[in-house]
Tab-separated table of C-alpha atoms and ligand atoms in Angstrom:
chain	number	residue	atom	x	y	z
A	1	MET	CA	1.896	-11.213	-19.047
A	2	ALA	CA	0.089	-7.942	-19.151
A	3	ILE	CA	1.012	-4.629	-17.621
A	4	LEU	CA	-2.196	-2.703	-16.892
A	5	LYS	CA	-2.634	1.081	-17.079
A	6	ILE	CA	-2.735	2.637	-13.553
A	7	ALA	CA	-5.582	5.020	-12.783
A	8	ARG	CA	-4.444	8.364	-11.324
A	9	MET	CA	-6.174	10.564	-8.745
A	10	GLY	CA	-9.255	12.225	-10.346
A	11	HIS	CA	-10.376	9.104	-12.157
A	12	PRO	CA	-13.893	8.107	-10.981
A	13	VAL	CA	-12.808	4.411	-10.519
A	14	LEU	CA	-10.690	5.575	-7.611
A	15	LYS	CA	-13.565	7.217	-5.793
A	16	ARG	CA	-16.200	4.488	-5.795
A	17	VAL	CA	-16.769	1.575	-3.413
A	18	ALA	CA	-15.528	-1.572	-5.161
A	19	GLU	CA	-17.634	-4.724	-5.467
A	20	PRO	CA	-16.973	-7.909	-3.584
A	21	ILE	CA	-15.608	-10.981	-5.486
A	22	SER	CA	-18.175	-13.883	-5.382
A	23	ASP	CA	-15.739	-16.639	-6.468
A	24	PRO	CA	-12.067	-16.052	-5.595
A	25	THR	CA	-11.118	-19.231	-7.375
A	26	SER	CA	-12.537	-18.280	-10.770
A	27	ALA	CA	-10.334	-18.022	-13.893
A	28	GLU	CA	-11.362	-14.438	-14.266
A	29	VAL	CA	-9.943	-13.497	-10.813
A	30	ARG	CA	-6.765	-15.530	-11.355
A	31	ARG	CA	-6.143	-13.644	-14.695
A	32	LEU	CA	-6.741	-10.295	-13.058
A	33	VAL	CA	-4.439	-11.102	-10.116
A	34	SER	CA	-1.728	-12.264	-12.477
A	35	ASP	CA	-1.948	-8.985	-14.457
A	36	MET	CA	-1.896	-6.974	-11.310
A	37	LEU	CA	1.186	-8.821	-10.134
A	38	ASP	CA	2.851	-8.035	-13.366
A	39	THR	CA	1.785	-4.379	-13.064
A	40	LEU	CA	3.071	-4.077	-9.473
A	41	GLU	CA	6.383	-5.629	-10.403
A	42	ASP	CA	6.698	-3.305	-13.396
A	43	ALA	CA	5.928	-0.266	-11.264
A	44	ASP	CA	8.353	-1.499	-8.609
A	45	GLY	CA	5.633	-0.780	-6.071
A	46	THR	CA	4.820	-2.367	-2.663
A	47	GLY	CA	1.125	-2.570	-3.031
A	48	LEU	CA	-1.738	-2.425	-5.533
A	49	ALA	CA	-5.488	-2.472	-5.370
A	50	ALA	CA	-7.800	-3.567	-8.244
A	51	PRO	CA	-9.433	-0.136	-8.606
A	52	GLN	CA	-5.923	1.288	-9.427
A	53	VAL	CA	-6.010	-0.801	-12.638
A	54	HIS	CA	-9.539	0.416	-13.415
A	55	VAL	CA	-11.237	-2.739	-12.032
A	56	PRO	CA	-13.693	-1.843	-9.199
A	57	ARG	CA	-13.452	-5.152	-7.349
A	58	ARG	CA	-12.285	-5.948	-3.833
A	59	ILE	CA	-8.720	-7.265	-4.389
A	60	VAL	CA	-5.490	-5.929	-2.936
A	61	MET	CA	-1.894	-7.209	-3.023
A	62	PHE	CA	1.217	-6.102	-1.145
A	63	TYR	CA	4.679	-6.991	-0.145
A	64	VAL	CA	6.626	-5.632	2.773
A	65	ALA	CA	10.419	-5.949	2.786
A	66	GLY	CA	11.894	-6.324	6.306
A	67	THR	CA	13.144	-3.133	7.808
A	68	ARG	CA	16.778	-4.038	7.166
A	69	ALA	CA	16.070	-4.834	3.589
A	70	ARG	CA	14.219	-1.524	3.103
A	71	ARG	CA	17.047	0.394	4.629
A	72	ALA	CA	19.639	-1.362	2.546
A	73	ALA	CA	17.657	-0.767	-0.606
A	74	ALA	CA	17.152	2.906	0.132
A	75	ALA	CA	20.957	3.251	0.779
A	76	ASP	CA	21.924	1.554	-2.394
A	77	GLU	CA	19.569	3.111	-4.932
A	78	PRO	CA	19.500	6.508	-6.422
A	79	ALA	CA	16.596	8.747	-5.925
A	80	LYS	CA	13.918	7.085	-7.850
A	81	ALA	CA	10.146	6.784	-7.570
A	82	GLN	CA	9.382	3.216	-6.432
A	83	GLY	CA	8.277	1.075	-3.662
A	84	PRO	CA	6.302	2.418	-0.681
A	85	SER	CA	9.013	2.527	1.808
A	86	GLY	CA	11.333	5.340	1.847
A	87	THR	CA	13.880	5.571	4.510
A	88	ALA	CA	15.379	9.036	4.041
A	89	PRO	CA	14.857	11.606	6.601
A	90	PRO	CA	12.507	13.314	6.571
A	91	THR	CA	10.970	11.234	3.862
A	92	SER	CA	10.888	7.904	5.517
A	93	MET	CA	7.699	5.949	5.118
A	94	GLU	CA	8.614	4.007	8.114
A	95	GLY	CA	7.085	6.797	10.101
A	96	LYS	CA	8.623	9.258	12.440
A	97	ASP	CA	7.964	7.525	15.621
A	98	GLU	CA	9.679	4.661	17.285
A	99	GLY	CA	6.694	2.384	16.680
A	100	GLU	CA	7.488	2.039	13.028
A	101	ASP	CA	11.275	2.046	13.445
A	102	GLU	CA	11.313	-1.311	15.196
A	103	ASP	CA	12.812	-4.062	13.136
A	104	GLU	CA	9.922	-5.602	11.198
A	105	PRO	CA	9.755	-9.032	9.643
A	106	GLU	CA	9.362	-9.329	5.821
A	107	VAL	CA	5.838	-9.991	4.783
A	108	PRO	CA	5.658	-12.149	1.650
A	109	LEU	CA	3.734	-11.100	-1.389
A	110	THR	CA	0.093	-11.447	-0.259
A	111	VAL	CA	-3.116	-11.367	-2.324
A	112	LEU	CA	-6.221	-10.583	-0.371
A	113	ILE	CA	-9.728	-10.929	-1.795
A	114	ASN	CA	-12.619	-9.202	0.004
A	115	PRO	CA	-10.337	-8.047	2.778
A	116	LEU	CA	-11.495	-6.558	6.161
A	117	VAL	CA	-9.381	-4.481	8.446
A	118	GLU	CA	-10.049	-3.850	12.113
A	119	PRO	CA	-7.886	-1.728	14.450
A	120	LEU	CA	-6.522	-3.405	17.521
A	121	SER	CA	-6.360	-0.222	19.497
A	122	ASP	CA	-6.991	3.532	19.207
A	123	GLU	CA	-3.217	4.102	18.976
A	124	THR	CA	-2.184	5.867	15.760
A	125	ALA	CA	1.161	6.668	14.134
A	126	VAL	CA	2.128	9.215	11.517
A	127	GLY	CA	4.232	8.069	8.680
A	128	TRP	CA	5.088	8.945	5.069
A	129	GLU	CA	3.021	7.514	2.267
A	130	SER	CA	2.970	7.729	-1.538
A	131	CYS	CA	0.738	6.005	-4.120
A	132	LEU	CA	1.083	4.855	-7.642
A	133	SER	CA	-2.221	6.643	-8.377
A	134	VAL	CA	-0.809	9.864	-6.975
A	135	PRO	CA	2.576	9.953	-8.783
A	136	GLY	CA	5.371	12.254	-7.697
A	137	LEU	CA	3.894	13.100	-4.252
A	138	ALA	CA	4.311	11.929	-0.700
A	139	GLY	CA	2.687	13.005	2.555
A	140	GLN	CA	2.484	12.199	6.194
A	141	VAL	CA	-0.580	10.128	7.133
A	142	PRO	CA	-1.895	9.057	10.540
A	143	ARG	CA	-2.858	5.345	10.582
A	144	HIS	CA	-3.780	2.789	13.195
A	145	ARG	CA	-0.587	1.389	14.665
A	146	ALA	CA	-1.917	-2.171	14.953
A	147	VAL	CA	-4.652	-3.961	12.991
A	148	ARG	CA	-6.071	-7.349	12.384
A	149	TYR	CA	-6.922	-8.119	8.796
A	150	ARG	CA	-8.567	-10.992	7.053
A	151	GLY	CA	-9.392	-11.926	3.507
A	152	LEU	CA	-9.451	-14.880	1.116
A	153	ASN	CA	-6.608	-16.146	-1.016
A	154	LEU	CA	-6.877	-17.459	-4.642
A	155	ARG	CA	-7.808	-20.877	-3.303
A	156	GLY	CA	-10.659	-19.378	-1.355
A	157	GLU	CA	-8.971	-20.017	1.953
A	158	GLU	CA	-9.117	-17.435	4.765
A	159	ILE	CA	-6.027	-15.511	5.752
A	160	VAL	CA	-6.016	-13.820	9.143
A	161	ARG	CA	-3.107	-11.805	10.313
A	162	GLU	CA	-2.240	-9.134	12.885
A	163	ALA	CA	0.069	-6.329	11.704
A	164	ARG	CA	1.878	-3.451	13.241
A	165	GLY	CA	3.882	-0.555	12.029
A	166	PHE	CA	4.671	-0.275	8.322
A	167	HIS	CA	2.886	-3.611	7.582
A	168	ALA	CA	-0.314	-2.288	9.185
A	169	ARG	CA	0.106	1.025	7.224
A	170	VAL	CA	0.425	-0.753	3.928
A	171	VAL	CA	-2.671	-2.802	4.466
A	172	GLN	CA	-4.760	0.209	5.543
A	173	HIS	CA	-3.564	2.169	2.549
A	174	GLU	CA	-4.425	-0.595	0.070
A	175	CYS	CA	-7.768	-1.430	1.631
A	176	ASP	CA	-8.704	2.276	1.553
A	177	HIS	CA	-8.530	2.036	-2.261
A	178	LEU	CA	-11.452	-0.379	-2.166
A	179	ASP	CA	-13.660	2.177	-0.457
A	180	GLY	CA	-12.669	4.999	-2.817
A	181	VAL	CA	-10.169	6.661	-0.409
A	182	LEU	CA	-6.721	7.958	-1.349
A	183	TYR	CA	-4.090	8.758	1.231
A	184	PRO	CA	-4.329	12.664	0.906
A	185	GLN	CA	-7.864	12.217	2.344
A	186	ARG	CA	-6.409	10.669	5.434
A	187	MET	CA	-3.847	13.376	6.069
A	188	SER	CA	-4.228	15.572	9.061
A	189	ASP	CA	-1.470	18.065	8.017
A	190	LEU	CA	-1.580	18.875	4.278
A	191	SER	CA	1.484	21.081	4.648
A	192	THR	CA	3.494	17.825	4.523
A	193	LEU	CA	2.246	16.986	1.028
A	194	ALA	CA	5.254	17.415	-1.147
A	195	PHE	CA	6.849	16.408	-4.466
A	196	THR	CA	9.232	13.595	-3.909
A	197	SER	CA	11.720	15.160	-6.340
A	198	GLU	CA	11.829	18.263	-4.205
A	199	MET	CA	12.294	16.295	-1.092
A	200	ALA	CA	15.161	14.292	-2.689
A	201	ALA	CA	16.737	17.479	-3.927
A	202	ARG	CA	16.840	18.884	-0.403
A	203	THR	CA	17.890	15.787	1.540
A	204	GLY	CA	19.940	14.109	-1.111
A	205	ALA	CA	18.236	10.999	-0.056
A	206	PRO	CA	16.184	8.483	-2.023
A	207	VAL	CA	12.437	8.698	-1.831
A	208	ARG	CA	10.422	5.784	-2.668
A	209	GLU	CA	6.853	5.578	-3.964
A	210	GLU	CA	4.139	3.067	-3.478
B	301	NI	NI1	-2.129	3.631	-3.382
């Protein structure tokens, strides 16, 4: 088990385009993914991309709790920086429109190697995001509401899925890391960028971080 150091905004590894993986089944990739899983669990996050642990390769991982599970967790836990999915008004990462408030199924922990994301329509939704590489902050980010994504698993098999709402948001956020893009660069209204501790102090509600 190894918990890796997480790169923070400003580190060059977060700005570059990551390299593809040539052999998803290699021992090297398996070891990196294992360490990334430990790191993600330790940080209590929802998603992680390899550049965030200083490895400029095209690997992402994420987990999406079902909507009910996220709401329950947010209600139970004290204000604490963790996980991508806040539920507190106005700090919910579920987004402020009905599209991301629909009950969503849980998405099991997924490792994607060399992922590709394509929008399924021009429709976008605005929702709260935060990032382990941008600690302490959250902001509202427009994202495609529905996407199709594909990538390889550790056995080299292709995964193809369609995602909507928060699931689609998490995938877009993580895959952006592979192209050197952090969520503040996607924001259309920088006035919503805020310290989660300030938001929690004002709403008394928990704020979660990815
Ligand atoms: Ni991130």
